[in-house]
mmCIF file with all atom_site columns, C-alpha atoms in Angstrom:
data_model
loop_
_atom_site.group_PDB
_atom_site.id
_atom_site.type_symbol
_atom_site.label_atom_id
_atom_site.label_alt_id
_atom_site.label_comp_id
_atom_site.label_asym_id
_atom_site.label_entity_id
_atom_site.label_seq_id
_atom_site.pdbx_PDB_ins_code
_atom_site.Cartn_x
_atom_site.Cartn_y
_atom_site.Cartn_z
_atom_site.occupancy
_atom_site.B_iso_or_equiv
_atom_site.pdbx_formal_charge
_atom_site.auth_seq_id
_atom_site.auth_comp_id
_atom_site.auth_asym_id
_atom_site.auth_atom_id
_atom_site.pdbx_PDB_model_num
ATOM 1   C CA . UNK M 1 1   ? 34.775 95.910  379.438 1.00 53.00 ? 161 UNK M CA 1
ATOM 2   C CA . UNK M 1 2   ? 34.726 99.290  377.741 1.00 49.00 ? 162 UNK M CA 1
ATOM 3   C CA . UNK M 1 3   ? 37.635 98.223  375.525 1.00 55.00 ? 163 UNK M CA 1
ATOM 4   C CA . UNK M 1 4   ? 35.834 95.138  374.292 1.00 58.00 ? 164 UNK M CA 1
ATOM 5   C CA . UNK M 1 5   ? 32.648 97.077  373.651 1.00 57.00 ? 165 UNK M CA 1
ATOM 6   C CA . UNK M 1 6   ? 34.604 99.720  371.782 1.00 54.00 ? 166 UNK M CA 1
ATOM 7   C CA . UNK M 1 7   ? 36.272 97.093  369.608 1.00 55.00 ? 167 UNK M CA 1
ATOM 8   C CA . UNK M 1 8   ? 32.908 95.523  368.778 1.00 53.00 ? 168 UNK M CA 1
ATOM 9   C CA . UNK M 1 9   ? 31.416 98.904  367.869 1.00 54.00 ? 169 UNK M CA 1
ATOM 10  C CA . UNK M 1 10  ? 34.425 99.756  365.721 1.00 57.00 ? 170 UNK M CA 1
ATOM 11  C CA . UNK M 1 11  ? 34.160 96.414  363.941 1.00 56.00 ? 171 UNK M CA 1
ATOM 12  C CA . UNK M 1 12  ? 30.469 96.965  363.271 1.00 55.00 ? 172 UNK M CA 1
ATOM 13  C CA . UNK M 1 13  ? 31.187 100.454 361.955 1.00 58.00 ? 173 UNK M CA 1
ATOM 14  C CA . UNK M 1 14  ? 33.829 99.120  359.569 1.00 55.00 ? 174 UNK M CA 1
ATOM 15  C CA . UNK M 1 15  ? 31.443 96.416  358.391 1.00 56.00 ? 175 UNK M CA 1
ATOM 16  C CA . UNK M 1 16  ? 28.834 99.117  357.758 1.00 56.00 ? 176 UNK M CA 1
ATOM 17  C CA . UNK M 1 17  ? 31.240 101.032 355.534 1.00 58.00 ? 177 UNK M CA 1
ATOM 18  C CA . UNK M 1 18  ? 32.322 97.900  353.700 1.00 56.00 ? 178 UNK M CA 1
ATOM 19  C CA . UNK M 1 19  ? 28.763 96.982  352.849 1.00 57.00 ? 179 UNK M CA 1
ATOM 20  C CA . UNK M 1 20  ? 26.855 100.234 352.688 1.00 55.00 ? 180 UNK M CA 1
ATOM 21  C CA . UNK M 1 21  ? 29.197 103.102 351.965 1.00 51.00 ? 181 UNK M CA 1
ATOM 22  C CA . UNK M 1 22  ? 27.393 103.542 348.639 1.00 55.00 ? 182 UNK M CA 1
ATOM 23  C CA . UNK M 1 23  ? 24.850 105.378 350.782 1.00 52.00 ? 183 UNK M CA 1
ATOM 24  C CA . UNK M 1 24  ? 25.591 109.103 350.441 1.00 54.00 ? 184 UNK M CA 1
ATOM 25  C CA . UNK M 1 25  ? 24.730 109.861 354.062 1.00 52.00 ? 185 UNK M CA 1
ATOM 26  C CA . UNK M 1 26  ? 27.086 107.202 355.398 1.00 55.00 ? 186 UNK M CA 1
ATOM 27  C CA . UNK M 1 27  ? 29.781 108.106 352.880 1.00 60.00 ? 187 UNK M CA 1
ATOM 28  C CA . UNK M 1 28  ? 29.943 111.640 354.278 1.00 60.00 ? 188 UNK M CA 1
ATOM 29  C CA . UNK M 1 29  ? 31.653 110.203 357.359 1.00 58.00 ? 189 UNK M CA 1
ATOM 30  C CA . UNK M 1 30  ? 33.979 107.776 355.597 1.00 62.00 ? 190 UNK M CA 1
ATOM 31  C CA . UNK M 1 31  ? 37.151 109.891 355.646 1.00 66.00 ? 191 UNK M CA 1
ATOM 32  C CA . UNK M 1 32  ? 36.645 110.993 359.231 1.00 64.00 ? 192 UNK M CA 1
ATOM 33  C CA . UNK M 1 33  ? 36.153 107.426 360.434 1.00 64.00 ? 193 UNK M CA 1
ATOM 34  C CA . UNK M 1 34  ? 39.007 106.107 358.283 1.00 60.00 ? 194 UNK M CA 1
ATOM 35  C CA . UNK M 1 35  ? 41.496 108.579 359.762 1.00 68.00 ? 195 UNK M CA 1
ATOM 36  C CA . UNK M 1 36  ? 40.564 107.470 363.265 1.00 63.00 ? 196 UNK M CA 1
ATOM 37  C CA . UNK M 1 37  ? 41.188 103.778 362.609 1.00 62.00 ? 197 UNK M CA 1
ATOM 38  C CA . UNK M 1 38  ? 44.344 101.730 362.988 1.00 62.00 ? 198 UNK M CA 1
ATOM 39  C CA . UNK M 1 39  ? 45.584 98.200  362.450 1.00 63.00 ? 199 UNK M CA 1
ATOM 40  C CA . UNK M 1 40  ? 43.323 95.607  360.886 1.00 62.00 ? 200 UNK M CA 1
ATOM 41  C CA . UNK M 1 41  ? 40.316 97.916  360.806 1.00 61.00 ? 201 UNK M CA 1
ATOM 42  C CA . UNK M 1 42  ? 42.093 100.549 358.738 1.00 62.00 ? 202 UNK M CA 1
ATOM 43  C CA . UNK M 1 43  ? 43.482 97.828  356.493 1.00 61.00 ? 203 UNK M CA 1
ATOM 44  C CA . UNK M 1 44  ? 39.996 96.506  355.851 1.00 59.00 ? 204 UNK M CA 1
ATOM 45  C CA . UNK M 1 45  ? 38.922 99.872  354.460 1.00 66.00 ? 205 UNK M CA 1
ATOM 46  C CA . UNK M 1 46  ? 42.144 100.848 352.692 1.00 70.00 ? 206 UNK M CA 1
ATOM 47  C CA . UNK M 1 47  ? 41.387 98.784  349.563 1.00 75.00 ? 207 UNK M CA 1
ATOM 48  C CA . UNK M 1 48  ? 37.936 100.330 349.238 1.00 76.00 ? 208 UNK M CA 1
ATOM 49  C CA . UNK M 1 49  ? 39.299 103.811 349.766 1.00 78.00 ? 209 UNK M CA 1
ATOM 50  C CA . UNK M 1 50  ? 41.890 103.238 347.030 1.00 86.00 ? 210 UNK M CA 1
ATOM 51  C CA . UNK M 1 51  ? 39.339 101.915 344.521 1.00 90.00 ? 211 UNK M CA 1
ATOM 52  C CA . UNK M 1 52  ? 36.906 104.787 345.119 1.00 89.00 ? 212 UNK M CA 1
ATOM 53  C CA . UNK M 1 53  ? 39.507 107.553 345.175 1.00 89.00 ? 213 UNK M CA 1
ATOM 54  C CA . UNK M 1 54  ? 39.206 110.320 342.614 1.00 93.00 ? 214 UNK M CA 1
ATOM 55  C CA . UNK M 1 55  ? 41.508 109.521 339.703 1.00 96.00 ? 215 UNK M CA 1
ATOM 56  C CA . UNK M 1 56  ? 41.700 105.786 340.436 1.00 96.00 ? 216 UNK M CA 1
ATOM 57  C CA . UNK M 1 57  ? 41.543 103.644 337.265 1.00 97.00 ? 217 UNK M CA 1
ATOM 58  C CA . UNK M 1 58  ? 37.988 102.382 336.842 1.00 98.00 ? 218 UNK M CA 1
ATOM 59  C CA . UNK M 1 59  ? 37.385 98.636  336.613 1.00 97.00 ? 219 UNK M CA 1
ATOM 60  C CA . UNK M 1 60  ? 38.062 97.484  333.034 1.00 96.00 ? 220 UNK M CA 1
ATOM 61  C CA . UNK M 1 61  ? 34.642 95.983  332.369 1.00 96.00 ? 221 UNK M CA 1
ATOM 62  C CA . UNK M 1 62  ? 33.016 94.279  329.390 1.00 96.00 ? 222 UNK M CA 1
ATOM 63  C CA . UNK M 1 63  ? 29.205 94.198  329.392 1.00 97.00 ? 223 UNK M CA 1
ATOM 64  C CA . UNK M 1 64  ? 26.530 93.437  326.807 1.00 96.00 ? 224 UNK M CA 1
ATOM 65  C CA . UNK M 1 65  ? 23.847 95.821  325.601 1.00 95.00 ? 225 UNK M CA 1
ATOM 66  C CA . UNK M 1 66  ? 20.278 94.932  324.604 1.00 93.00 ? 226 UNK M CA 1
ATOM 67  C CA . UNK M 1 67  ? 21.486 93.954  321.126 1.00 93.00 ? 227 UNK M CA 1
ATOM 68  C CA . UNK M 1 68  ? 24.166 91.622  322.557 1.00 94.00 ? 228 UNK M CA 1
ATOM 69  C CA . UNK M 1 69  ? 26.939 93.988  321.530 1.00 95.00 ? 229 UNK M CA 1
ATOM 70  C CA . UNK M 1 70  ? 29.912 94.105  323.889 1.00 95.00 ? 230 UNK M CA 1
ATOM 71  C CA . UNK M 1 71  ? 30.620 97.484  325.445 1.00 95.00 ? 231 UNK M CA 1
ATOM 72  C CA . UNK M 1 72  ? 34.031 97.984  327.057 1.00 96.00 ? 232 UNK M CA 1
ATOM 73  C CA . UNK M 1 73  ? 35.414 100.631 329.347 1.00 95.00 ? 233 UNK M CA 1
ATOM 74  C CA . UNK M 1 74  ? 37.903 101.472 326.604 1.00 95.00 ? 234 UNK M CA 1
ATOM 75  C CA . UNK M 1 75  ? 34.994 102.547 324.391 1.00 95.00 ? 235 UNK M CA 1
ATOM 76  C CA . UNK M 1 76  ? 34.424 105.425 326.816 1.00 95.00 ? 236 UNK M CA 1
ATOM 77  C CA . UNK M 1 77  ? 37.831 107.076 326.516 1.00 95.00 ? 237 UNK M CA 1
ATOM 78  C CA . UNK M 1 78  ? 37.583 110.853 326.481 1.00 96.00 ? 238 UNK M CA 1
ATOM 79  C CA . UNK M 1 79  ? 34.056 110.764 327.935 1.00 97.00 ? 239 UNK M CA 1
ATOM 80  C CA . UNK M 1 80  ? 32.390 111.617 331.211 1.00 98.00 ? 240 UNK M CA 1
ATOM 81  C CA . UNK M 1 81  ? 30.110 108.735 332.188 1.00 98.00 ? 241 UNK M CA 1
ATOM 82  C CA . UNK M 1 82  ? 27.324 108.703 334.754 1.00 97.00 ? 242 UNK M CA 1
ATOM 83  C CA . UNK M 1 83  ? 26.845 105.044 335.670 1.00 97.00 ? 243 UNK M CA 1
ATOM 84  C CA . UNK M 1 84  ? 23.601 103.950 337.310 1.00 96.00 ? 244 UNK M CA 1
ATOM 85  C CA . UNK M 1 85  ? 23.486 100.442 338.812 1.00 97.00 ? 245 UNK M CA 1
ATOM 86  C CA . UNK M 1 86  ? 19.952 99.092  339.306 1.00 97.00 ? 246 UNK M CA 1
ATOM 87  C CA . UNK M 1 87  ? 17.635 96.080  339.226 1.00 97.00 ? 247 UNK M CA 1
ATOM 88  C CA . UNK M 1 88  ? 13.980 95.527  338.368 1.00 97.00 ? 248 UNK M CA 1
ATOM 89  C CA . UNK M 1 89  ? 11.768 95.829  341.442 1.00 96.00 ? 249 UNK M CA 1
ATOM 90  C CA . UNK M 1 90  ? 13.994 98.399  343.183 1.00 96.00 ? 250 UNK M CA 1
ATOM 91  C CA . UNK M 1 91  ? 11.771 101.318 344.239 1.00 95.00 ? 251 UNK M CA 1
ATOM 92  C CA . UNK M 1 92  ? 14.750 103.630 344.754 1.00 93.00 ? 252 UNK M CA 1
ATOM 93  C CA . UNK M 1 93  ? 15.936 102.782 341.242 1.00 95.00 ? 253 UNK M CA 1
ATOM 94  C CA . UNK M 1 94  ? 12.559 103.849 339.850 1.00 94.00 ? 254 UNK M CA 1
ATOM 95  C CA . UNK M 1 95  ? 12.765 107.172 341.695 1.00 93.00 ? 255 UNK M CA 1
ATOM 96  C CA . UNK M 1 96  ? 16.293 107.831 340.504 1.00 94.00 ? 256 UNK M CA 1
ATOM 97  C CA . UNK M 1 97  ? 15.450 107.015 336.883 1.00 93.00 ? 257 UNK M CA 1
ATOM 98  C CA . UNK M 1 98  ? 12.634 109.555 337.011 1.00 92.00 ? 258 UNK M CA 1
ATOM 99  C CA . UNK M 1 99  ? 14.796 112.202 338.696 1.00 93.00 ? 259 UNK M CA 1
ATOM 100 C CA . UNK M 1 100 ? 17.625 111.747 336.180 1.00 93.00 ? 260 UNK M CA 1
ATOM 101 C CA . UNK M 1 101 ? 15.427 112.565 333.170 1.00 90.00 ? 261 UNK M CA 1
ATOM 102 C CA . UNK M 1 102 ? 15.715 116.370 333.544 1.00 91.00 ? 262 UNK M CA 1
ATOM 103 C CA . UNK M 1 103 ? 19.446 116.001 334.251 1.00 93.00 ? 263 UNK M CA 1
ATOM 104 C CA . UNK M 1 104 ? 19.862 114.127 330.993 1.00 92.00 ? 264 UNK M CA 1
ATOM 105 C CA . UNK M 1 105 ? 17.721 116.728 329.239 1.00 90.00 ? 265 UNK M CA 1
ATOM 106 C CA . UNK M 1 106 ? 20.045 119.455 330.515 1.00 93.00 ? 266 UNK M CA 1
ATOM 107 C CA . UNK M 1 107 ? 23.005 117.784 328.779 1.00 94.00 ? 267 UNK M CA 1
ATOM 108 C CA . UNK M 1 108 ? 21.130 116.521 325.720 1.00 91.00 ? 268 UNK M CA 1
ATOM 109 C CA . UNK M 1 109 ? 23.463 118.252 323.247 1.00 91.00 ? 269 UNK M CA 1
ATOM 110 C CA . UNK M 1 110 ? 26.716 117.282 324.938 1.00 95.00 ? 270 UNK M CA 1
ATOM 111 C CA . UNK M 1 111 ? 28.267 114.318 323.146 1.00 94.00 ? 271 UNK M CA 1
ATOM 112 C CA . UNK M 1 112 ? 31.027 113.992 325.746 1.00 96.00 ? 272 UNK M CA 1
ATOM 113 C CA . UNK M 1 113 ? 28.615 112.882 328.471 1.00 97.00 ? 273 UNK M CA 1
ATOM 114 C CA . UNK M 1 114 ? 27.315 109.312 328.472 1.00 96.00 ? 274 UNK M CA 1
ATOM 115 C CA . UNK M 1 115 ? 24.501 107.996 330.670 1.00 95.00 ? 275 UNK M CA 1
ATOM 116 C CA . UNK M 1 116 ? 25.207 104.344 331.351 1.00 96.00 ? 276 UNK M CA 1
ATOM 117 C CA . UNK M 1 117 ? 22.544 102.078 332.846 1.00 96.00 ? 277 UNK M CA 1
ATOM 118 C CA . UNK M 1 118 ? 23.871 98.798  334.301 1.00 97.00 ? 278 UNK M CA 1
ATOM 119 C CA . UNK M 1 119 ? 21.336 96.182  335.409 1.00 97.00 ? 279 UNK M CA 1
ATOM 120 C CA . UNK M 1 120 ? 22.075 93.272  337.739 1.00 97.00 ? 280 UNK M CA 1
ATOM 121 C CA . UNK M 1 121 ? 18.753 91.540  337.003 1.00 97.00 ? 281 UNK M CA 1
ATOM 122 C CA . UNK M 1 122 ? 18.822 87.750  337.298 1.00 95.00 ? 282 UNK M CA 1
ATOM 123 C CA . UNK M 1 123 ? 16.726 87.364  334.151 1.00 96.00 ? 283 UNK M CA 1
ATOM 124 C CA . UNK M 1 124 ? 17.684 88.835  330.808 1.00 96.00 ? 284 UNK M CA 1
ATOM 125 C CA . UNK M 1 125 ? 14.037 88.734  329.725 1.00 96.00 ? 285 UNK M CA 1
ATOM 126 C CA . UNK M 1 126 ? 13.012 90.834  332.743 1.00 96.00 ? 286 UNK M CA 1
ATOM 127 C CA . UNK M 1 127 ? 15.827 93.299  332.040 1.00 97.00 ? 287 UNK M CA 1
ATOM 128 C CA . UNK M 1 128 ? 14.792 93.689  328.388 1.00 96.00 ? 288 UNK M CA 1
ATOM 129 C CA . UNK M 1 129 ? 11.160 94.173  329.418 1.00 95.00 ? 289 UNK M CA 1
ATOM 130 C CA . UNK M 1 130 ? 12.137 96.859  331.922 1.00 95.00 ? 290 UNK M CA 1
ATOM 131 C CA . UNK M 1 131 ? 14.152 98.690  329.270 1.00 94.00 ? 291 UNK M CA 1
ATOM 132 C CA . UNK M 1 132 ? 11.208 98.555  326.886 1.00 93.00 ? 292 UNK M CA 1
ATOM 133 C CA . UNK M 1 133 ? 8.864  99.927  329.562 1.00 93.00 ? 293 UNK M CA 1
ATOM 134 C CA . UNK M 1 134 ? 11.259 102.830 330.131 1.00 91.00 ? 294 UNK M CA 1
ATOM 135 C CA . UNK M 1 135 ? 10.709 103.085 333.876 1.00 91.00 ? 295 UNK M CA 1
ATOM 136 C CA . UNK M 1 136 ? 14.219 102.272 335.064 1.00 93.00 ? 296 UNK M CA 1
ATOM 137 C CA . UNK M 1 137 ? 16.298 104.018 332.415 1.00 89.00 ? 297 UNK M CA 1
ATOM 138 C CA . UNK M 1 138 ? 16.290 107.279 330.517 1.00 75.00 ? 298 UNK M CA 1
ATOM 139 C CA . UNK M 1 139 ? 15.662 107.625 326.816 1.00 75.00 ? 299 UNK M CA 1
ATOM 140 C CA . UNK M 1 140 ? 18.994 107.641 325.033 1.00 77.00 ? 300 UNK M CA 1
ATOM 141 C CA . UNK M 1 141 ? 20.900 105.946 327.856 1.00 83.00 ? 301 UNK M CA 1
ATOM 142 C CA . UNK M 1 142 ? 23.233 103.079 327.031 1.00 93.00 ? 302 UNK M CA 1
ATOM 143 C CA . UNK M 1 143 ? 21.670 100.021 328.652 1.00 96.00 ? 303 UNK M CA 1
ATOM 144 C CA . UNK M 1 144 ? 24.096 97.332  329.779 1.00 97.00 ? 304 UNK M CA 1
ATOM 145 C CA . UNK M 1 145 ? 23.641 94.028  331.577 1.00 97.00 ? 305 UNK M CA 1
ATOM 146 C CA . UNK M 1 146 ? 25.860 91.958  333.875 1.00 97.00 ? 306 UNK M CA 1
ATOM 147 C CA . UNK M 1 147 ? 24.535 88.772  332.279 1.00 94.00 ? 307 UNK M CA 1
ATOM 148 C CA . UNK M 1 148 ? 24.088 85.445  334.024 1.00 92.00 ? 308 UNK M CA 1
ATOM 149 C CA . UNK M 1 149 ? 26.589 86.492  336.696 1.00 95.00 ? 309 UNK M CA 1
ATOM 150 C CA . UNK M 1 150 ? 24.260 89.366  337.715 1.00 93.00 ? 310 UNK M CA 1
ATOM 151 C CA . UNK M 1 151 ? 25.410 90.507  341.187 1.00 95.00 ? 311 UNK M CA 1
ATOM 152 C CA . UNK M 1 152 ? 28.438 88.193  341.068 1.00 96.00 ? 312 UNK M CA 1
ATOM 153 C CA . UNK M 1 153 ? 29.854 89.991  338.041 1.00 97.00 ? 313 UNK M CA 1
ATOM 154 C CA . UNK M 1 154 ? 33.490 91.083  338.643 1.00 97.00 ? 314 UNK M CA 1
ATOM 155 C CA . UNK M 1 155 ? 32.510 94.754  338.244 1.00 97.00 ? 315 UNK M CA 1
ATOM 156 C CA . UNK M 1 156 ? 29.932 94.489  341.027 1.00 96.00 ? 316 UNK M CA 1
ATOM 157 C CA . UNK M 1 157 ? 32.256 92.468  343.255 1.00 93.00 ? 317 UNK M CA 1
ATOM 158 C CA . UNK M 1 158 ? 35.184 94.831  342.685 1.00 93.00 ? 318 UNK M CA 1
ATOM 159 C CA . UNK M 1 159 ? 33.258 97.786  344.106 1.00 92.00 ? 319 UNK M CA 1
ATOM 160 C CA . UNK M 1 160 ? 31.311 95.643  346.571 1.00 88.00 ? 320 UNK M CA 1
ATOM 161 C CA . UNK M 1 161 ? 28.038 97.156  345.395 1.00 91.00 ? 321 UNK M CA 1
ATOM 162 C CA . UNK M 1 162 ? 25.400 95.908  347.806 1.00 87.00 ? 322 UNK M CA 1
ATOM 163 C CA . UNK M 1 163 ? 22.848 98.722  347.749 1.00 88.00 ? 323 UNK M CA 1
ATOM 164 C CA . UNK M 1 164 ? 20.860 99.999  344.789 1.00 93.00 ? 324 UNK M CA 1
ATOM 165 C CA . UNK M 1 165 ? 20.682 102.328 343.062 1.00 94.00 ? 325 UNK M CA 1
ATOM 166 C CA . UNK M 1 166 ? 24.359 103.221 343.082 1.00 94.00 ? 326 UNK M CA 1
ATOM 167 C CA . UNK M 1 167 ? 25.786 106.074 341.025 1.00 95.00 ? 327 UNK M CA 1
ATOM 168 C CA . UNK M 1 168 ? 29.380 106.625 339.911 1.00 96.00 ? 328 UNK M CA 1
ATOM 169 C CA . UNK M 1 169 ? 30.843 109.354 337.735 1.00 97.00 ? 329 UNK M CA 1
ATOM 170 C CA . UNK M 1 170 ? 33.748 108.208 335.567 1.00 98.00 ? 330 UNK M CA 1
ATOM 171 C CA . UNK M 1 171 ? 35.940 110.570 333.577 1.00 98.00 ? 331 UNK M CA 1
ATOM 172 C CA . UNK M 1 172 ? 38.183 109.251 330.819 1.00 97.00 ? 332 UNK M CA 1
ATOM 173 C CA . UNK M 1 173 ? 38.134 105.742 332.370 1.00 97.00 ? 333 UNK M CA 1
ATOM 174 C CA . UNK M 1 174 ? 38.995 106.978 335.854 1.00 97.00 ? 334 UNK M CA 1
ATOM 175 C CA . UNK M 1 175 ? 36.857 107.429 338.944 1.00 97.00 ? 335 UNK M CA 1
ATOM 176 C CA . UNK M 1 176 ? 35.751 111.053 339.189 1.00 97.00 ? 336 UNK M CA 1
ATOM 177 C CA . UNK M 1 177 ? 33.102 110.884 341.915 1.00 94.00 ? 337 UNK M CA 1
ATOM 178 C CA . UNK M 1 178 ? 32.196 107.764 343.886 1.00 92.00 ? 338 UNK M CA 1
ATOM 179 C CA . UNK M 1 179 ? 29.424 109.395 345.917 1.00 88.00 ? 339 UNK M CA 1
ATOM 180 C CA . UNK M 1 180 ? 27.611 111.896 343.703 1.00 93.00 ? 340 UNK M CA 1
ATOM 181 C CA . UNK M 1 181 ? 24.427 113.463 345.079 1.00 92.00 ? 341 UNK M CA 1
ATOM 182 C CA . UNK M 1 182 ? 21.375 111.398 344.189 1.00 92.00 ? 342 UNK M CA 1
ATOM 183 C CA . UNK M 1 183 ? 18.469 113.479 342.874 1.00 93.00 ? 343 UNK M CA 1
ATOM 184 C CA . UNK M 1 184 ? 14.896 112.736 343.848 1.00 89.00 ? 344 UNK M CA 1
ATOM 185 C CA . UNK M 1 185 ? 11.817 113.319 341.653 1.00 84.00 ? 345 UNK M CA 1
ATOM 186 C CA . UNK M 1 186 ? 9.872  116.459 342.440 1.00 78.00 ? 346 UNK M CA 1
ATOM 187 C CA . UNK M 1 187 ? 6.129  116.626 342.974 1.00 66.00 ? 347 UNK M CA 1
ATOM 188 C CA . UNK M 1 188 ? 4.183  117.573 339.865 1.00 61.00 ? 348 UNK M CA 1
ATOM 189 C CA . UNK M 1 189 ? 3.104  120.876 341.399 1.00 48.00 ? 349 UNK M CA 1
ATOM 190 C CA . UNK M 1 190 ? 6.691  122.025 341.975 1.00 51.00 ? 350 UNK M CA 1
ATOM 191 C CA . UNK M 1 191 ? 8.092  124.447 339.445 1.00 49.00 ? 351 UNK M CA 1
ATOM 192 C CA . UNK M 1 192 ? 11.751 123.415 339.359 1.00 56.00 ? 352 UNK M CA 1
ATOM 193 C CA . UNK M 1 193 ? 12.878 120.652 337.057 1.00 76.00 ? 353 UNK M CA 1
ATOM 194 C CA . UNK M 1 194 ? 15.355 119.169 339.526 1.00 85.00 ? 354 UNK M CA 1
ATOM 195 C CA . UNK M 1 195 ? 15.771 119.162 343.285 1.00 91.00 ? 355 UNK M CA 1
ATOM 196 C CA . UNK M 1 196 ? 18.808 120.493 345.171 1.00 91.00 ? 356 UNK M CA 1
ATOM 197 C CA . UNK M 1 197 ? 20.695 117.217 344.747 1.00 92.00 ? 357 UNK M CA 1
ATOM 198 C CA . UNK M 1 198 ? 19.943 117.273 341.053 1.00 93.00 ? 358 UNK M CA 1
ATOM 199 C CA . UNK M 1 199 ? 21.388 120.770 340.763 1.00 94.00 ? 359 UNK M CA 1
ATOM 200 C CA . UNK M 1 200 ? 24.520 119.657 342.620 1.00 95.00 ? 360 UNK M CA 1
ATOM 201 C CA . UNK M 1 201 ? 24.840 116.675 340.297 1.00 96.00 ? 361 UNK M CA 1
ATOM 202 C CA . UNK M 1 202 ? 24.576 118.943 337.253 1.00 96.00 ? 362 UNK M CA 1
ATOM 203 C CA . UNK M 1 203 ? 27.334 121.184 338.611 1.00 97.00 ? 363 UNK M CA 1
ATOM 204 C CA . UNK M 1 204 ? 29.623 118.197 339.269 1.00 97.00 ? 364 UNK M CA 1
ATOM 205 C CA . UNK M 1 205 ? 29.057 116.913 335.724 1.00 97.00 ? 365 UNK M CA 1
ATOM 206 C CA . UNK M 1 206 ? 29.717 120.363 334.302 1.00 97.00 ? 366 UNK M CA 1
ATOM 207 C CA . UNK M 1 207 ? 32.975 120.513 336.228 1.00 96.00 ? 367 UNK M CA 1
ATOM 208 C CA . UNK M 1 208 ? 34.039 117.114 334.910 1.00 97.00 ? 368 UNK M CA 1
ATOM 209 C CA . UNK M 1 209 ? 33.200 118.096 331.350 1.00 97.00 ? 369 UNK M CA 1
ATOM 210 C CA . UNK M 1 210 ? 34.919 121.484 331.519 1.00 94.00 ? 370 UNK M CA 1
ATOM 211 C CA . UNK M 1 211 ? 38.403 119.984 331.768 1.00 84.00 ? 371 UNK M CA 1
ATOM 212 C CA . UNK M 1 212 ? 38.096 117.357 329.026 1.00 84.00 ? 372 UNK M CA 1
#
């Protein structure tokens, strides 16, 4: 029946948002779809909506850096943080790392902005090699690792991160933007340093920094 088909389609749509709403294109429709839901379907998305809402407390993580120092969320008080989740072998992660270089260059003198690189690699040795090669992170970024838990780390599970790369903007330990525009690297023959998404990202970061 039409009702049964509709219920199946709604369930599939909810599942899509639960698993893949890190995707900027899908995320654009999140609020519209959420408002149209009821009952168990709306309940399934309510927790995610709450966690990703602007101003929601960010997950209180503890991660190690390449020198085995522990970095905590509390260390980032009073900062705007652009967090990039990635893994070695992710082609999209390579593209994003390249596209973020001019963004980082734009803010090179701003001490209130931190670029945080979080790897979910299964092997610490692979992660350290990737950092050394400099293909997946930007120079000067703080490189953190989810350790032996990799994708089962509580931080990853809390936000149900299933697609990579994923970007978050955190301001003073609170979620500022859960779906920031993701810049793409330009062709070498193009004159601009960043693409349209990169320019939007810069403006969002500037707005976050302006009210600190």
